[in-house]
């Protein structure tokens, strides 16, 4: 099974039978946010909310990437992960 659109890719991740690594999950999150919202202009979360800080930084890693390119990279990553997590 291969996803061809952002929506199909999101649906495909919900069918994964095993959990990708935290690194891959953060990359997926960052690419998805960049693809759907563009550059991260939100306020940095507080110092002790480590999960929110990790997500914030994951999104920030893709600053300047176009929404289209972020969507393409998201699709590539989901399709690659699907090979070992479906």
mmCIF file with all atom_site columns, C-alpha atoms in Angstrom:
data_model
loop_
_atom_site.group_PDB
_atom_site.id
_atom_site.type_symbol
_atom_site.label_atom_id
_atom_site.label_alt_id
_atom_site.label_comp_id
_atom_site.label_asym_id
_atom_site.label_entity_id
_atom_site.label_seq_id
_atom_site.pdbx_PDB_ins_code
_atom_site.Cartn_x
_atom_site.Cartn_y
_atom_site.Cartn_z
_atom_site.occupancy
_atom_site.B_iso_or_equiv
_atom_site.pdbx_formal_charge
_atom_site.auth_seq_id
_atom_site.auth_comp_id
_atom_site.auth_asym_id
_atom_site.auth_atom_id
_atom_site.pdbx_PDB_model_num
ATOM 1  C CA . UNK A 1 1  ? 0.000  0.000  0.000  1.00 0.00 ? 1  UNK A CA 1
ATOM 2  C CA . UNK A 1 2  ? 1.385  3.379  -0.991 1.00 0.00 ? 2  UNK A CA 1
ATOM 3  C CA . UNK A 1 3  ? 0.086  6.859  -0.187 1.00 0.00 ? 3  UNK A CA 1
ATOM 4  C CA . UNK A 1 4  ? -0.077 9.456  -2.953 1.00 0.00 ? 4  UNK A CA 1
ATOM 5  C CA . UNK A 1 5  ? -1.589 12.417 -1.096 1.00 0.00 ? 5  UNK A CA 1
ATOM 6  C CA . UNK A 1 6  ? -1.115 13.980 2.323  1.00 0.00 ? 6  UNK A CA 1
ATOM 7  C CA . UNK A 1 7  ? -4.545 12.707 3.389  1.00 0.00 ? 7  UNK A CA 1
ATOM 8  C CA . UNK A 1 8  ? -3.752 9.145  2.270  1.00 0.00 ? 8  UNK A CA 1
ATOM 9  C CA . UNK A 1 9  ? -0.423 9.320  4.120  1.00 0.00 ? 9  UNK A CA 1
ATOM 10 C CA . UNK A 1 10 ? -2.082 10.422 7.366  1.00 0.00 ? 10 UNK A CA 1
ATOM 11 C CA . UNK A 1 11 ? -4.611 7.585  7.014  1.00 0.00 ? 11 UNK A CA 1
ATOM 12 C CA . UNK A 1 12 ? -1.785 5.124  6.336  1.00 0.00 ? 12 UNK A CA 1
ATOM 13 C CA . UNK A 1 13 ? 0.057  6.087  9.542  1.00 0.00 ? 13 UNK A CA 1
ATOM 14 C CA . UNK A 1 14 ? -3.070 5.162  11.512 1.00 0.00 ? 14 UNK A CA 1
ATOM 15 C CA . UNK A 1 15 ? -2.806 1.613  10.110 1.00 0.00 ? 15 UNK A CA 1
ATOM 16 C CA . UNK A 1 16 ? 0.767  1.049  11.294 1.00 0.00 ? 16 UNK A CA 1
ATOM 17 C CA . UNK A 1 17 ? 0.911  -2.112 13.395 1.00 0.00 ? 17 UNK A CA 1
ATOM 18 C CA . UNK A 1 18 ? 4.102  -1.089 15.176 1.00 0.00 ? 18 UNK A CA 1
ATOM 19 C CA . UNK A 1 19 ? 5.264  2.272  16.484 1.00 0.00 ? 19 UNK A CA 1
ATOM 20 C CA . UNK A 1 20 ? 7.991  4.123  14.567 1.00 0.00 ? 20 UNK A CA 1
ATOM 21 C CA . UNK A 1 21 ? 10.935 5.504  16.549 1.00 0.00 ? 21 UNK A CA 1
ATOM 22 C CA . UNK A 1 22 ? 10.527 8.782  18.407 1.00 0.00 ? 22 UNK A CA 1
ATOM 23 C CA . UNK A 1 23 ? 12.929 10.342 15.898 1.00 0.00 ? 23 UNK A CA 1
ATOM 24 C CA . UNK A 1 24 ? 10.720 9.258  12.987 1.00 0.00 ? 24 UNK A CA 1
ATOM 25 C CA . UNK A 1 25 ? 7.553  10.355 14.799 1.00 0.00 ? 25 UNK A CA 1
ATOM 26 C CA . UNK A 1 26 ? 8.998  13.817 15.421 1.00 0.00 ? 26 UNK A CA 1
ATOM 27 C CA . UNK A 1 27 ? 10.110 14.082 11.799 1.00 0.00 ? 27 UNK A CA 1
ATOM 28 C CA . UNK A 1 28 ? 6.590  13.119 10.661 1.00 0.00 ? 28 UNK A CA 1
ATOM 29 C CA . UNK A 1 29 ? 5.105  15.727 12.984 1.00 0.00 ? 29 UNK A CA 1
ATOM 30 C CA . UNK A 1 30 ? 7.448  18.477 11.806 1.00 0.00 ? 30 UNK A CA 1
ATOM 31 C CA . UNK A 1 31 ? 6.912  17.729 8.129  1.00 0.00 ? 31 UNK A CA 1
ATOM 32 C CA . UNK A 1 32 ? 3.130  17.525 8.560  1.00 0.00 ? 32 UNK A CA 1
ATOM 33 C CA . UNK A 1 33 ? 2.964  20.863 10.386 1.00 0.00 ? 33 UNK A CA 1
ATOM 34 C CA . UNK A 1 34 ? 5.221  22.501 7.778  1.00 0.00 ? 34 UNK A CA 1
ATOM 35 C CA . UNK A 1 35 ? 3.113  21.030 4.955  1.00 0.00 ? 35 UNK A CA 1
ATOM 36 C CA . UNK A 1 36 ? -0.180 22.180 6.459  1.00 0.00 ? 36 UNK A CA 1
ATOM 37 C CA . UNK A 1 37 ? 0.714  25.429 8.244  1.00 0.00 ? 37 UNK A CA 1
ATOM 38 C CA . UNK A 1 38 ? 4.057  26.608 6.874  1.00 0.00 ? 38 UNK A CA 1
ATOM 39 C CA . UNK A 1 39 ? 6.809  28.057 9.053  1.00 0.00 ? 39 UNK A CA 1
ATOM 40 C CA . UNK A 1 40 ? 6.480  27.730 12.818 1.00 0.00 ? 40 UNK A CA 1
ATOM 41 C CA . UNK A 1 41 ? 5.569  31.187 14.126 1.00 0.00 ? 41 UNK A CA 1
ATOM 42 C CA . UNK A 1 42 ? 4.207  29.959 17.463 1.00 0.00 ? 42 UNK A CA 1
ATOM 43 C CA . UNK A 1 43 ? 5.688  30.803 20.836 1.00 0.00 ? 43 UNK A CA 1
ATOM 44 C CA . UNK A 1 44 ? 8.269  28.379 22.231 1.00 0.00 ? 44 UNK A CA 1
ATOM 45 C CA . UNK A 1 45 ? 6.699  26.177 24.939 1.00 0.00 ? 45 UNK A CA 1
ATOM 46 C CA . UNK A 1 46 ? 7.782  26.403 28.569 1.00 0.00 ? 46 UNK A CA 1
ATOM 47 C CA . UNK A 1 47 ? 11.006 24.788 29.709 1.00 0.00 ? 47 UNK A CA 1
ATOM 48 C CA . UNK A 1 48 ? 9.524  21.788 31.508 1.00 0.00 ? 48 UNK A CA 1
ATOM 49 C CA . UNK A 1 49 ? 7.092  20.680 28.800 1.00 0.00 ? 49 UNK A CA 1
ATOM 50 C CA . UNK A 1 50 ? 9.631  18.438 27.089 1.00 0.00 ? 50 UNK A CA 1
ATOM 51 C CA . UNK A 1 51 ? 7.175  16.771 24.707 1.00 0.00 ? 51 UNK A CA 1
ATOM 52 C CA . UNK A 1 52 ? 5.855  20.130 23.459 1.00 0.00 ? 52 UNK A CA 1
ATOM 53 C CA . UNK A 1 53 ? 9.413  21.446 23.148 1.00 0.00 ? 53 UNK A CA 1
ATOM 54 C CA . UNK A 1 54 ? 10.467 18.412 21.098 1.00 0.00 ? 54 UNK A CA 1
ATOM 55 C CA . UNK A 1 55 ? 7.474  18.878 18.765 1.00 0.00 ? 55 UNK A CA 1
ATOM 56 C CA . UNK A 1 56 ? 8.171  22.616 18.496 1.00 0.00 ? 56 UNK A CA 1
ATOM 57 C CA . UNK A 1 57 ? 11.804 21.950 17.551 1.00 0.00 ? 57 UNK A CA 1
ATOM 58 C CA . UNK A 1 58 ? 10.825 19.188 15.109 1.00 0.00 ? 58 UNK A CA 1
ATOM 59 C CA . UNK A 1 59 ? 8.595  21.649 13.260 1.00 0.00 ? 59 UNK A CA 1
ATOM 60 C CA . UNK A 1 60 ? 11.234 24.401 13.461 1.00 0.00 ? 60 UNK A CA 1
ATOM 61 C CA . UNK A 1 61 ? 13.713 22.068 11.702 1.00 0.00 ? 61 UNK A CA 1
ATOM 62 C CA . UNK A 1 62 ? 11.754 22.527 8.466  1.00 0.00 ? 62 UNK A CA 1
ATOM 63 C CA . UNK A 1 63 ? 11.527 26.328 8.548  1.00 0.00 ? 63 UNK A CA 1
ATOM 64 C CA . UNK A 1 64 ? 11.807 27.777 5.055  1.00 0.00 ? 64 UNK A CA 1
ATOM 65 C CA . UNK A 1 65 ? 10.708 24.560 3.343  1.00 0.00 ? 65 UNK A CA 1
ATOM 66 C CA . UNK A 1 66 ? 7.733  25.113 1.050  1.00 0.00 ? 66 UNK A CA 1
ATOM 67 C CA . UNK A 1 67 ? 4.447  23.460 1.993  1.00 0.00 ? 67 UNK A CA 1
ATOM 68 C CA . UNK A 1 68 ? 4.631  21.418 -1.211 1.00 0.00 ? 68 UNK A CA 1
ATOM 69 C CA . UNK A 1 69 ? 8.164  20.155 -0.539 1.00 0.00 ? 69 UNK A CA 1
ATOM 70 C CA . UNK A 1 70 ? 7.280  19.358 3.090  1.00 0.00 ? 70 UNK A CA 1
ATOM 71 C CA . UNK A 1 71 ? 4.248  17.377 1.870  1.00 0.00 ? 71 UNK A CA 1
ATOM 72 C CA . UNK A 1 72 ? 6.451  15.478 -0.611 1.00 0.00 ? 72 UNK A CA 1
ATOM 73 C CA . UNK A 1 73 ? 8.994  14.626 2.106  1.00 0.00 ? 73 UNK A CA 1
ATOM 74 C CA . UNK A 1 74 ? 6.171  13.574 4.448  1.00 0.00 ? 74 UNK A CA 1
ATOM 75 C CA . UNK A 1 75 ? 4.782  11.234 1.769  1.00 0.00 ? 75 UNK A CA 1
ATOM 76 C CA . UNK A 1 76 ? 8.231  9.728  1.136  1.00 0.00 ? 76 UNK A CA 1
ATOM 77 C CA . UNK A 1 77 ? 8.808  9.126  4.841  1.00 0.00 ? 77 UNK A CA 1
ATOM 78 C CA . UNK A 1 78 ? 5.361  7.586  5.431  1.00 0.00 ? 78 UNK A CA 1
ATOM 79 C CA . UNK A 1 79 ? 5.756  5.278  2.438  1.00 0.00 ? 79 UNK A CA 1
ATOM 80 C CA . UNK A 1 80 ? 9.239  4.255  3.656  1.00 0.00 ? 80 UNK A CA 1
ATOM 81 C CA . UNK A 1 81 ? 7.988  3.629  7.209  1.00 0.00 ? 81 UNK A CA 1
ATOM 82 C CA . UNK A 1 82 ? 4.999  1.675  5.890  1.00 0.00 ? 82 UNK A CA 1
ATOM 83 C CA . UNK A 1 83 ? 7.416  -0.967 4.578  1.00 0.00 ? 83 UNK A CA 1
ATOM 84 C CA . UNK A 1 84 ? 8.402  -1.934 8.118  1.00 0.00 ? 84 UNK A CA 1
ATOM 85 C CA . UNK A 1 85 ? 5.408  -0.838 10.211 1.00 0.00 ? 85 UNK A CA 1
ATOM 86 C CA . UNK A 1 86 ? 2.434  -2.351 8.364  1.00 0.00 ? 86 UNK A CA 1
#
